[in-house]
Coordinates of C-alpha atoms in Angstrom, one line a residue:
M1028 CA 0.0 0.0 0.0
P1029 CA 1.6 3.3 -1.0
D1030 CA 2.1 6.2 1.4
I1031 CA -1.0 8.2 0.8
F1032 CA 0.5 11.5 1.9
K1033 CA 3.6 11.0 -0.3
L1034 CA 1.3 10.1 -3.2
E1035 CA -0.9 13.1 -2.7
N1036 CA 2.2 15.4 -2.6
K1037 CA 3.5 13.9 -5.8
I1038 CA 0.3 14.7 -7.6
K1039 CA 0.1 18.2 -6.2
Q1040 CA 3.7 18.7 -7.2
M1041 CA 2.9 17.7 -10.8
I1042 CA 0.0 20.2 -10.8
D1043 CA 2.2 23.0 -9.4
E1044 CA 4.9 22.3 -12.0
M1045 CA 2.3 22.6 -14.8
K1046 CA 1.2 25.9 -13.3
G1047 CA 4.8 27.1 -13.3
L1048 CA 5.2 26.0 -17.0
C1049 CA 2.0 28.0 -17.9
Q1050 CA 3.4 31.0 -16.1
T1051 CA 6.7 31.0 -18.0
N1052 CA 4.7 30.7 -21.3
G1053 CA 2.6 33.8 -20.6
L1054 CA -0.6 32.0 -19.6
S1055 CA -0.7 33.0 -15.9
N1056 CA -4.1 34.5 -15.0
Q1057 CA -5.4 33.8 -18.5
A1058 CA -8.6 31.8 -19.1
S1059 CA -6.6 29.4 -21.2
E1060 CA -4.3 28.4 -18.3
E1061 CA -7.2 26.6 -16.6
V1062 CA -7.9 24.7 -19.8
V1063 CA -4.3 23.6 -20.2
I1064 CA -3.9 22.5 -16.5
T1065 CA -7.1 20.5 -16.3
S1066 CA -6.7 19.0 -19.7
V1067 CA -3.1 17.8 -19.1
F1068 CA -4.1 16.5 -15.6
L1069 CA -7.0 14.5 -17.0
Y1070 CA -4.9 13.2 -19.9
K1071 CA -2.3 12.0 -17.5
F1072 CA -4.9 10.4 -15.2
L1073 CA -6.6 8.5 -18.1
N1074 CA -3.2 7.5 -19.6
D1075 CA -2.0 6.0 -16.4
K1076 CA -5.3 4.1 -15.9
F1077 CA -5.0 2.7 -19.4
M1078 CA -1.4 1.5 -18.7
A1079 CA -2.3 0.1 -15.3
N1080 CA -5.1 -2.0 -17.0
M1081 CA -2.6 -3.2 -19.7
K1082 CA -0.2 -4.3 -17.0
D1083 CA -3.0 -6.2 -15.3
F1084 CA -4.0 -7.8 -18.6
A1085 CA -0.4 -8.8 -19.3
K1086 CA -0.1 -10.3 -15.9
D1087 CA -3.3 -12.4 -16.4
M1088 CA -1.8 -13.6 -19.8
D1089 CA 1.5 -14.3 -18.1
M1090 CA 3.2 -11.9 -20.5
S1091 CA 5.0 -8.6 -20.2
T1092 CA 3.3 -5.4 -21.5
E1093 CA 6.0 -5.2 -24.2
E1094 CA 5.0 -8.7 -25.4
V1095 CA 1.3 -7.7 -25.5
L1096 CA 2.1 -4.6 -27.5
K1097 CA 4.1 -6.6 -30.1
D1098 CA 1.2 -9.2 -30.5
K1099 CA -1.6 -7.6 -32.5
D1100 CA -4.1 -10.3 -31.5
M1101 CA -3.2 -9.9 -27.8
L1102 CA -3.5 -6.1 -28.1
A1103 CA -6.9 -6.5 -29.7
G1104 CA -7.9 -8.9 -26.9
F1105 CA -6.9 -6.3 -24.4
Y1106 CA -9.0 -3.6 -26.0
D1107 CA -12.0 -5.9 -26.0
S1108 CA -11.7 -7.4 -22.5
F1109 CA -10.5 -4.2 -20.6
P1110 CA -13.0 -1.5 -21.6
Q1111 CA -11.6 1.9 -20.4
D1112 CA -13.5 4.7 -18.6
V1113 CA -12.6 6.7 -21.7
A1114 CA -11.6 5.0 -25.0
F1115 CA -7.8 5.0 -25.4
K1116 CA -5.4 3.4 -27.7
Y1117 CA -1.7 2.8 -27.2
E1118 CA -0.8 5.3 -29.9
D1119 CA -2.4 8.0 -27.7
T1120 CA -0.3 7.3 -24.7
I1121 CA 2.6 9.2 -23.1
E1122 CA 4.7 6.0 -23.4
C1123 CA 4.2 6.0 -27.2
L1124 CA 4.4 9.7 -27.9
I1125 CA 7.5 10.4 -25.7
N1126 CA 9.6 8.4 -28.2
Q1127 CA 8.9 11.1 -30.7
V1128 CA 9.7 14.1 -28.5
G1129 CA 12.6 15.0 -30.7
N1130 CA 10.3 15.7 -33.6
N1131 CA 10.1 19.3 -34.6
D1132 CA 6.3 18.8 -34.9
F1133 CA 5.9 17.0 -31.6
Y1134 CA 3.3 19.5 -30.5
R1135 CA 1.1 18.5 -33.4
L1136 CA 1.5 14.8 -32.5
F1137 CA 0.3 15.6 -28.9
D1138 CA -2.6 17.7 -30.1
D1139 CA -3.6 15.1 -32.7
A1140 CA -3.7 12.5 -29.9
L1141 CA -6.0 14.6 -27.7
E1142 CA -8.2 15.3 -30.7
R1143 CA -8.3 11.6 -31.6
I1144 CA -9.3 10.6 -28.1
S1145 CA -12.1 13.1 -28.2
N1146 CA -13.4 11.8 -31.5
Y1147 CA -13.5 8.1 -30.7
P1148 CA -17.2 7.2 -31.0
E1149 CA -17.2 5.6 -27.6
N1150 CA -16.2 9.0 -26.1
E1151 CA -19.1 11.0 -27.5
E1152 CA -20.9 10.7 -24.2
F1153 CA -18.0 12.5 -22.4
S1154 CA -18.6 15.6 -24.4
I1155 CA -20.5 18.3 -22.5
D1156 CA -24.0 19.0 -23.9
T1157 CA -25.1 22.6 -24.1
A1158 CA -28.7 23.7 -23.6
D1159 CA -28.8 24.9 -27.2
G1160 CA -28.0 21.4 -28.5
G1161 CA -24.3 21.8 -29.0
R1162 CA -21.5 19.6 -27.7
K1163 CA -18.1 20.5 -26.2
P1164 CA -15.4 17.8 -26.7
L1165 CA -13.4 16.0 -24.0
F1166 CA -10.1 17.6 -25.1
T1167 CA -9.1 20.5 -27.4
R1168 CA -5.7 21.2 -29.0
V1169 CA -3.8 22.2 -25.9
T1170 CA -0.7 23.7 -27.4
E1171 CA -2.7 26.2 -29.4
N1172 CA -3.1 28.2 -26.2
V1173 CA 0.5 29.5 -26.6
E1174 CA 2.2 31.4 -29.4
A1175 CA 3.1 29.2 -32.4
S1176 CA 6.9 29.7 -31.9
K1177 CA 6.6 28.3 -28.3
R1178 CA 4.4 25.3 -29.0
N1179 CA 7.0 22.6 -29.5
N1180 CA 9.0 23.4 -26.4
F1181 CA 5.7 23.8 -24.5
A1182 CA 4.6 20.3 -25.5
K1183 CA 8.1 18.8 -24.7
N1184 CA 8.1 20.4 -21.3
I1185 CA 4.6 19.1 -20.6
F1186 CA 5.8 15.5 -21.3
G1187 CA 8.9 16.2 -19.1
I1188 CA 6.4 16.8 -16.2
I1189 CA 3.9 14.0 -16.9
S1190 CA 6.3 11.2 -18.0
Q1191 CA 6.1 7.9 -16.1
D1192 CA 9.6 8.5 -14.8
K1193 CA 8.4 11.5 -12.8
F1194 CA 5.1 10.1 -11.5
D1195 CA 2.6 7.3 -12.2
F1196 CA -1.0 7.7 -11.2
G1197 CA -1.2 3.9 -11.0
E1198 CA -0.6 3.9 -7.3
A1199 CA -3.6 6.2 -6.7
F1200 CA -6.4 4.2 -8.3
K1201 CA -7.3 2.2 -5.2
N1202 CA -7.8 5.3 -3.0
N1203 CA -11.1 6.7 -1.9
F1204 CA -13.3 9.7 -2.6
D1205 CA -11.8 11.8 0.2
F1206 CA -8.3 11.4 -1.4
Y1207 CA -9.6 12.6 -4.8
S1208 CA -11.6 15.4 -3.3
A1209 CA -8.4 16.9 -1.8
I1210 CA -6.5 16.5 -5.1
F1211 CA -9.3 18.1 -7.1
E1212 CA -9.6 21.0 -4.7
H1213 CA -5.8 21.6 -5.2
L1214 CA -6.2 21.3 -9.0
I1215 CA -8.8 24.1 -9.3
K1216 CA -8.1 26.3 -6.3
D1217 CA -6.4 29.1 -8.4
Y1218 CA -9.2 29.1 -11.0
N1219 CA -12.4 28.6 -8.9
V1220 CA -13.2 32.3 -8.1
A1221 CA -16.8 33.6 -7.6
S1222 CA -17.5 36.0 -10.4
G1223 CA -21.3 36.3 -10.3
V1224 CA -21.8 33.3 -12.5
Y1225 CA -23.9 30.3 -11.3
A1226 CA -22.1 28.4 -8.6
E1227 CA -18.6 29.0 -10.0
Y1228 CA -17.3 29.1 -6.4
F1229 CA -16.3 26.0 -4.6
T1230 CA -18.5 24.7 -1.8
P1231 CA -16.1 23.9 1.2
Q1232 CA -15.5 20.2 1.7
A1233 CA -16.9 20.3 5.3
I1234 CA -20.2 21.7 4.2
S1235 CA -20.5 19.2 1.3
A1236 CA -19.8 16.4 3.7
I1237 CA -22.3 17.6 6.3
I1238 CA -25.0 17.9 3.7
A1239 CA -24.3 14.5 2.1
K1240 CA -24.4 12.6 5.5
I1241 CA -27.5 14.3 6.7
L1242 CA -29.4 13.8 3.4
V1243 CA -28.6 10.1 3.3
E1244 CA -29.5 9.6 7.0
M1245 CA -32.9 11.2 6.6
S1246 CA -34.3 7.7 5.6
P1247 CA -32.9 4.2 5.0
V1248 CA -31.0 3.9 1.7
E1249 CA -32.2 0.9 -0.4
D1250 CA -30.4 -1.1 -2.9
K1251 CA -31.6 0.8 -5.9
I1252 CA -30.6 3.7 -8.2
Y1253 CA -31.4 7.2 -6.9
D1254 CA -31.7 10.2 -9.2
V1255 CA -29.5 12.9 -7.8
Y1256 CA -29.6 16.5 -9.2
D1257 CA -27.8 19.8 -8.8
P1258 CA -29.2 22.7 -10.9
S1259 CA -26.3 24.9 -10.1
A1260 CA -23.6 22.3 -9.9
G1261 CA -20.4 24.4 -10.2
S1262 CA -17.4 22.0 -9.9
G1263 CA -19.6 19.3 -8.4
S1264 CA -18.5 19.2 -4.7
L1265 CA -22.0 18.9 -3.3
V1266 CA -23.5 16.4 -5.7
L1267 CA -20.4 14.1 -5.8
H1268 CA -20.2 14.0 -2.0
L1269 CA -23.8 12.9 -2.0
A1270 CA -23.2 10.3 -4.7
N1271 CA -20.3 9.0 -2.7
A1272 CA -22.4 8.9 0.5
L1273 CA -25.1 6.9 -1.2
G1274 CA -22.5 4.4 -2.1
K1275 CA -22.7 1.3 -4.3
G1276 CA -25.3 -1.4 -4.7
S1277 CA -25.4 -4.9 -6.2
F1278 CA -25.5 -3.3 -9.6
G1279 CA -22.9 -0.5 -9.2
D1280 CA -23.3 3.2 -8.2
K1281 CA -26.6 4.0 -6.4
A1282 CA -26.5 7.6 -7.7
Q1283 CA -27.4 8.6 -11.2
V1284 CA -26.2 12.2 -11.3
Y1285 CA -27.9 15.0 -13.3
T1286 CA -26.4 18.5 -13.4
Q1287 CA -26.6 21.8 -15.1
D1288 CA -24.6 25.0 -14.8
I1289 CA -24.3 28.1 -16.9
S1290 CA -20.5 28.3 -16.6
G1291 CA -18.4 26.5 -19.2
K1292 CA -15.4 26.5 -16.8
S1293 CA -17.5 24.9 -14.0
S1294 CA -18.9 22.2 -16.3
R1295 CA -15.3 21.3 -17.4
F1296 CA -14.3 21.1 -13.7
L1297 CA -17.3 18.9 -13.0
R1298 CA -16.5 16.5 -15.8
T1299 CA -12.9 16.1 -14.5
N1300 CA -14.2 15.5 -11.0
M1301 CA -16.7 12.8 -12.1
L1302 CA -14.0 11.0 -14.1
L1303 CA -11.6 11.1 -11.1
N1304 CA -14.3 9.5 -9.0
G1305 CA -15.4 6.9 -11.6
L1306 CA -18.9 8.3 -12.2
T1307 CA -18.6 7.7 -15.9
N1308 CA -22.2 6.5 -16.2
S1309 CA -23.5 10.0 -15.4
L1310 CA -21.2 12.0 -17.6
D1311 CA -23.8 12.2 -20.3
N1312 CA -26.0 14.1 -17.9
I1313 CA -23.7 17.1 -17.5
I1314 CA -25.4 20.1 -19.2
E1315 CA -24.0 23.5 -19.7
G1316 CA -26.7 26.1 -19.9
D1317 CA -29.1 28.5 -18.0
T1318 CA -31.2 26.3 -15.6
L1319 CA -33.8 29.0 -14.9
E1320 CA -34.6 29.8 -18.5
T1321 CA -34.0 26.3 -20.1
P1322 CA -33.8 23.5 -17.5
A1323 CA -32.2 20.7 -19.6
H1324 CA -33.5 17.9 -17.4
Y1325 CA -37.1 19.1 -17.6
K1326 CA -37.4 17.0 -20.7
V1327 CA -35.7 14.0 -19.1
A1328 CA -38.2 14.3 -16.2
H1329 CA -41.1 14.0 -18.7
D1330 CA -39.7 11.1 -20.6
P1331 CA -41.5 7.9 -19.3
S1332 CA -38.8 5.7 -20.8
S1333 CA -36.1 7.5 -18.6
G1334 CA -37.8 6.4 -15.4
V1335 CA -37.2 9.9 -14.0
K1336 CA -40.3 12.0 -13.2
Q1337 CA -38.7 14.1 -10.5
F1338 CA -35.6 13.7 -8.4
D1339 CA -34.9 11.7 -5.2
Y1340 CA -32.2 14.1 -4.0
I1341 CA -31.3 17.6 -4.9
T1342 CA -28.3 19.6 -3.7
S1343 CA -27.6 23.2 -4.6
N1344 CA -25.3 26.1 -3.7
P1345 CA -26.8 28.7 -6.1
P1346 CA -25.5 32.2 -6.6
F1347 CA -27.2 34.5 -4.1
K1348 CA -27.4 37.7 -6.1
M1349 CA -26.7 38.5 -9.7
D1350 CA -28.1 40.6 -12.6
F1351 CA -30.3 38.3 -14.7
S1352 CA -32.5 41.2 -15.9
S1353 CA -31.9 40.2 -19.6
T1354 CA -33.7 36.9 -19.1
R1355 CA -36.0 37.8 -16.1
N1356 CA -39.1 38.5 -18.1
T1357 CA -38.6 35.5 -20.4
I1358 CA -38.3 33.2 -17.4
E1359 CA -41.5 34.6 -15.9
Q1360 CA -43.5 34.4 -19.1
K1361 CA -42.1 31.1 -20.3
W1362 CA -43.0 29.3 -17.0
E1363 CA -46.2 31.1 -16.0
D1364 CA -48.3 28.2 -17.0
S1365 CA -45.9 25.4 -15.9
E1366 CA -47.2 22.1 -14.7
I1367 CA -48.4 22.0 -11.1
R1368 CA -46.3 19.6 -9.0
G1369 CA -47.0 19.0 -5.4
G1370 CA -49.6 21.8 -5.5
I1371 CA -47.1 24.4 -6.8
K1372 CA -46.1 25.9 -10.1
R1373 CA -42.4 26.3 -11.0
F1374 CA -42.1 29.9 -9.8
F1375 CA -45.1 29.9 -7.4
A1376 CA -43.8 32.7 -5.2
G1377 CA -42.7 34.9 -8.1
V1378 CA -39.6 36.0 -9.9
P1379 CA -37.6 39.0 -8.4
K1380 CA -38.4 42.3 -10.0
I1381 CA -35.8 44.3 -11.9
P1382 CA -34.6 47.1 -9.6
N1383 CA -34.0 50.6 -11.0
K1384 CA -30.5 50.6 -9.5
K1385 CA -28.1 47.8 -8.5
K1386 CA -29.4 45.2 -10.8
E1387 CA -26.6 42.9 -9.6
S1388 CA -28.5 42.6 -6.3
M1389 CA -31.4 40.6 -7.9
G1390 CA -32.1 37.6 -5.6
V1391 CA -31.5 34.8 -8.2
Y1392 CA -31.3 32.2 -5.5
L1393 CA -35.0 32.6 -4.8
C1394 CA -35.7 31.2 -8.3
F1395 CA -33.4 28.2 -7.7
I1396 CA -35.2 27.4 -4.4
Q1397 CA -38.6 27.3 -6.2
H1398 CA -37.2 25.3 -9.0
I1399 CA -35.8 22.7 -6.6
L1400 CA -39.1 22.4 -4.7
W1401 CA -40.9 21.9 -8.0
S1402 CA -38.3 19.3 -9.2
L1403 CA -38.3 17.2 -6.1
K1404 CA -40.3 13.9 -5.8
E1405 CA -43.2 13.7 -3.4
D1406 CA -40.9 11.9 -0.8
G1407 CA -37.7 13.6 -2.1
K1408 CA -35.0 15.3 0.0
A1409 CA -33.0 18.4 -0.7
A1410 CA -30.3 20.7 0.8
I1411 CA -29.9 24.3 -0.4
V1412 CA -27.3 26.8 0.7
V1413 CA -29.0 30.1 1.3
P1414 CA -28.1 33.6 2.7
T1415 CA -28.9 33.5 6.4
G1416 CA -31.2 36.6 5.8
F1417 CA -33.6 34.3 4.0
I1418 CA -34.5 32.4 7.1
T1419 CA -36.0 35.5 8.9
A1420 CA -37.1 37.9 6.1
Q1421 CA -40.7 39.0 6.9
S1422 CA -41.8 40.0 3.4
G1423 CA -41.5 39.4 -0.3
I1424 CA -40.7 36.1 -2.1
E1425 CA -38.5 35.0 0.9
K1426 CA -41.5 34.9 3.3
T1427 CA -43.8 33.3 0.7
V1428 CA -41.3 30.5 0.0
R1429 CA -40.8 29.8 3.7
Q1430 CA -44.5 29.8 4.5
T1431 CA -45.1 27.4 1.6
I1432 CA -42.4 25.0 2.8
V1433 CA -43.9 25.0 6.4
D1434 CA -47.6 24.9 5.5
K1435 CA -47.0 22.0 3.1
R1436 CA -44.9 20.3 5.8
W1437 CA -41.8 19.9 3.6
L1438 CA -39.2 21.1 6.1
K1439 CA -36.6 19.0 7.9
G1440 CA -34.3 21.6 9.4
V1441 CA -31.9 24.5 9.1
I1442 CA -28.2 24.9 10.0
S1443 CA -26.8 28.4 10.3
M1444 CA -23.1 28.3 9.5
P1445 CA -20.2 30.5 10.8
S1446 CA -19.5 33.7 9.0
N1447 CA -16.8 33.6 6.3
I1448 CA -17.2 29.9 5.8
F1449 CA -16.7 30.7 2.1
A1450 CA -13.3 32.5 1.6
N1451 CA -14.6 34.7 -1.2
T1452 CA -17.9 35.9 0.2
G1453 CA -18.7 37.6 3.5
T1454 CA -22.4 36.7 3.3
N1455 CA -23.5 34.5 6.2
V1456 CA -25.0 31.3 5.0
S1457 CA -27.4 28.7 6.2
V1458 CA -28.3 25.3 4.9
L1459 CA -32.0 24.6 4.3
F1460 CA -33.0 20.9 4.5
I1461 CA -36.2 19.8 2.7
D1462 CA -37.9 16.5 3.2
K1463 CA -41.3 16.2 1.5
S1464 CA -42.1 13.1 3.6
N1465 CA -41.6 14.9 7.0
K1466 CA -45.3 15.5 7.5
E1467 CA -45.5 14.8 11.2
G1468 CA -41.9 15.0 12.2
N1469 CA -40.2 17.8 14.2
I1470 CA -37.8 20.3 12.6
M1471 CA -34.2 20.6 13.8
L1472 CA -32.8 24.2 13.9
I1473 CA -29.1 24.5 14.6
D1474 CA -27.0 27.7 15.3
A1475 CA -23.4 26.7 14.4
S1476 CA -22.4 30.3 13.9
K1477 CA -20.0 30.3 16.8
L1478 CA -18.0 27.2 15.6
G1479 CA -14.8 27.1 13.5
E1480 CA -11.4 28.6 13.5
K1481 CA -10.2 31.6 11.5
R1482 CA -7.6 30.9 8.8
K1483 CA -5.9 33.2 6.3
E1484 CA -6.3 32.2 2.7
G1485 CA -4.6 34.6 0.3
K1486 CA -6.0 38.0 1.0
N1487 CA -9.2 36.6 2.6
Q1488 CA -10.0 35.2 6.0
R1489 CA -12.0 32.0 6.1
T1490 CA -13.6 30.1 8.9
V1491 CA -12.9 26.4 8.9
L1492 CA -14.8 23.8 10.8
R1493 CA -12.7 21.4 12.8
P1494 CA -13.4 17.6 12.4
D1495 CA -15.1 17.4 15.8
E1496 CA -17.3 20.3 15.0
V1497 CA -18.4 18.7 11.8
E1498 CA -19.2 15.6 13.7
K1499 CA -21.1 17.6 16.3
I1500 CA -23.3 19.3 13.7
E1501 CA -24.0 16.0 11.9
D1502 CA -24.8 14.0 15.0
T1503 CA -27.0 16.7 16.5
F1504 CA -29.1 17.0 13.4
I1505 CA -29.4 13.3 12.7
N1506 CA -30.2 12.4 16.3
Q1507 CA -32.4 15.4 16.8
D1508 CA -30.5 16.3 20.0
V1509 CA -31.4 19.5 21.8
V1510 CA -28.3 21.3 23.0
E1511 CA -28.5 24.5 25.0
D1512 CA -27.7 27.6 22.9
F1513 CA -26.9 25.3 19.9
S1514 CA -29.9 23.4 18.7
V1515 CA -33.7 23.2 19.2
S1516 CA -36.4 20.9 18.0
V1517 CA -39.6 22.7 16.9
T1518 CA -43.0 21.8 15.3
Y1519 CA -44.6 23.3 12.2
E1520 CA -47.1 25.0 14.5
Q1521 CA -44.4 26.7 16.5
I1522 CA -42.8 28.0 13.4
A1523 CA -46.1 29.5 12.1
E1524 CA -46.5 31.2 15.5
K1525 CA -43.1 32.8 15.1
N1526 CA -44.0 34.3 11.7
Y1527 CA -42.3 31.4 9.9
S1528 CA -38.8 32.3 11.2
L1529 CA -36.3 29.5 10.8
S1530 CA -33.6 31.0 13.0
A1531 CA -32.7 28.7 15.9
G1532 CA -32.0 31.7 18.2
Q1533 CA -35.6 32.8 18.2
Y1534 CA -36.6 29.4 19.8
F1535 CA -34.0 29.1 22.4
E1536 CA -35.3 29.3 26.0
V1537 CA -34.4 32.6 27.7
K1538 CA -32.8 32.0 31.0
I1539 CA -32.2 34.5 33.8
E1540 CA -29.5 33.4 36.2
F1541 CA -30.6 33.8 39.8
V1542 CA -27.9 34.3 42.5
E1543 CA -28.9 34.4 46.1
L1544 CA -27.0 37.1 48.1
S1545 CA -26.5 37.5 51.9
Q1546 CA -27.5 40.8 53.4
E1547 CA -23.8 41.6 53.8
D1548 CA -23.1 41.0 50.1
F1549 CA -26.2 43.0 49.1
E1550 CA -25.1 46.0 51.2
K1551 CA -21.5 45.9 49.8
R1552 CA -22.8 45.9 46.3
M1553 CA -25.3 48.7 47.0
L1554 CA -22.4 50.8 48.5
A1555 CA -20.3 50.2 45.5
Y1556 CA -23.1 51.2 43.1
S1557 CA -23.7 54.4 45.2
S1558 CA -20.1 55.3 45.1
R1559 CA -19.9 54.8 41.4
I1560 CA -23.0 56.9 40.8
E1561 CA -21.6 59.7 42.9
E1562 CA -18.5 59.7 40.8
L1563 CA -20.5 59.9 37.6
F1564 CA -22.6 62.8 39.1
K1565 CA -19.4 64.7 39.9
E1566 CA -18.0 64.1 36.4
G1567 CA -21.3 65.3 35.0
K1568 CA -21.2 68.5 37.1
S1569 CA -17.6 69.2 36.1
L1570 CA -18.5 68.8 32.4
E1571 CA -21.6 71.0 32.8
D1572 CA -19.5 73.8 34.4
E1573 CA -16.9 73.5 31.6
I1574 CA -19.5 73.8 28.9
K1575 CA -21.0 76.9 30.6
Q1576 CA -17.6 78.5 30.8
R1577 CA -16.8 77.8 27.1
L1578 CA -20.2 79.2 26.1
G1579 CA -19.4 82.4 28.1
E1580 CA -16.2 82.9 26.3
L1581 CA -17.8 83.0 22.9
K1582 CA -18.0 86.5 21.4
Y1583 CA -19.6 88.0 18.3
E1584 CA -17.2 89.2 15.6
K1585 CA -18.4 90.8 12.4
K1586 CA -16.5 89.7 9.3
Q1587 CA -14.6 92.6 7.7

């Protein structure tokens, strides 16, 4: 068993060397840098998986890999008996291409290999569909991101970094989801910046883990396939944690994942993340496009042959505020007569109006919450990251949505997180848990705002939950434990009486500490209070006299 920490450091070192190479070739802080880094990383990962499979095949045949490569029948047998996550041929591999690194057109050979991999018919499902019917391939011609004169050296240096002599992913394939989550976070950390586009920021691992565990624990998980959806998937942290928590059944993965996100960058990240974690069966369900205007999986949900009417689980960390004024009226009109599900239309509480000023403050997350409630099965469960202000707002769409959730008895609980849990936003967040089957159950409200430790990340300060604090939040919610000044269990009726507030603090019992004093203690305290009051009176008299004196010194002077 390899040293997991040494292995992780080797992978991170490879990523960092690639970033350094991009910097020396003028790609630093360019959009193309992220494309190069993620493409080369994924190519290396798939290459090493292909070669590891070939070694296993050769071992089964009692041959060496060199002997398999020389025997055309054996090589064909390998291709037939060892299907790859992504179709690969030996001619595409690092091992084959590196023998031609001295070629003046080596960069073309590398780009041709990437293009060939993308164009294999078996790999069509790994292209990302767009809402308008287009497709984006698995790989593009990587070296075309640098100037023509630099391309050959650029390609050679890439192979110097990813060659088998430097590092082999083969040791990593038997590691678990947590291992790959840490690697993936390192891979994208320099490119995953919130920029007002749907869910382009990265949900912290701790929050993703808490959400996944609680959702799965809401009811027993059966040996069947669950339809899992994220309408603002970003790089996939939430939905992949949930898929991992659901685990595997007798037939394979229990999660069939469906996602959509408006950001091309986020969709590429998500594809890489799913390939790392072996969720290849769901890759065809990654859609790039505007969920609110054109929800791609709406058609899937109405296709009887798909077996999907609505979703079993939904996770979402939507953008809170952004200017969507250009599509706002279209969204409202297009979905005004939407199908009624669970007694609600798609945007039952309304679409935020376009303000005269500060259009960027439009509460787009309110549309996502309504879309999620509408897309959830009658016994479905969901977790949505919301601004904490949502849970107490006493007017507008916020209040209508909360009232609907409570009156229809769809709520499971709320966890209010510490401030700065996201490094790139100061907005306080809470996690809203929906369970449409929780008709008679109590609701768990947790105030975790005082937990966590402050850490500096770049120019920002972030609050990070410690492992024991993550466990405390999970166990308290799952076990419905009532902990003083931390958690409270309430009924739907109690929430209605509190004007539908979902803030735990409003339900905590107010306690007044009573301390019995002796007569001697009482008299000492009263004497001290009297002395202090006397001092304050003297200070006040002194200040009064000074003010009077200053006023008396003021004289009228006419300006010349």
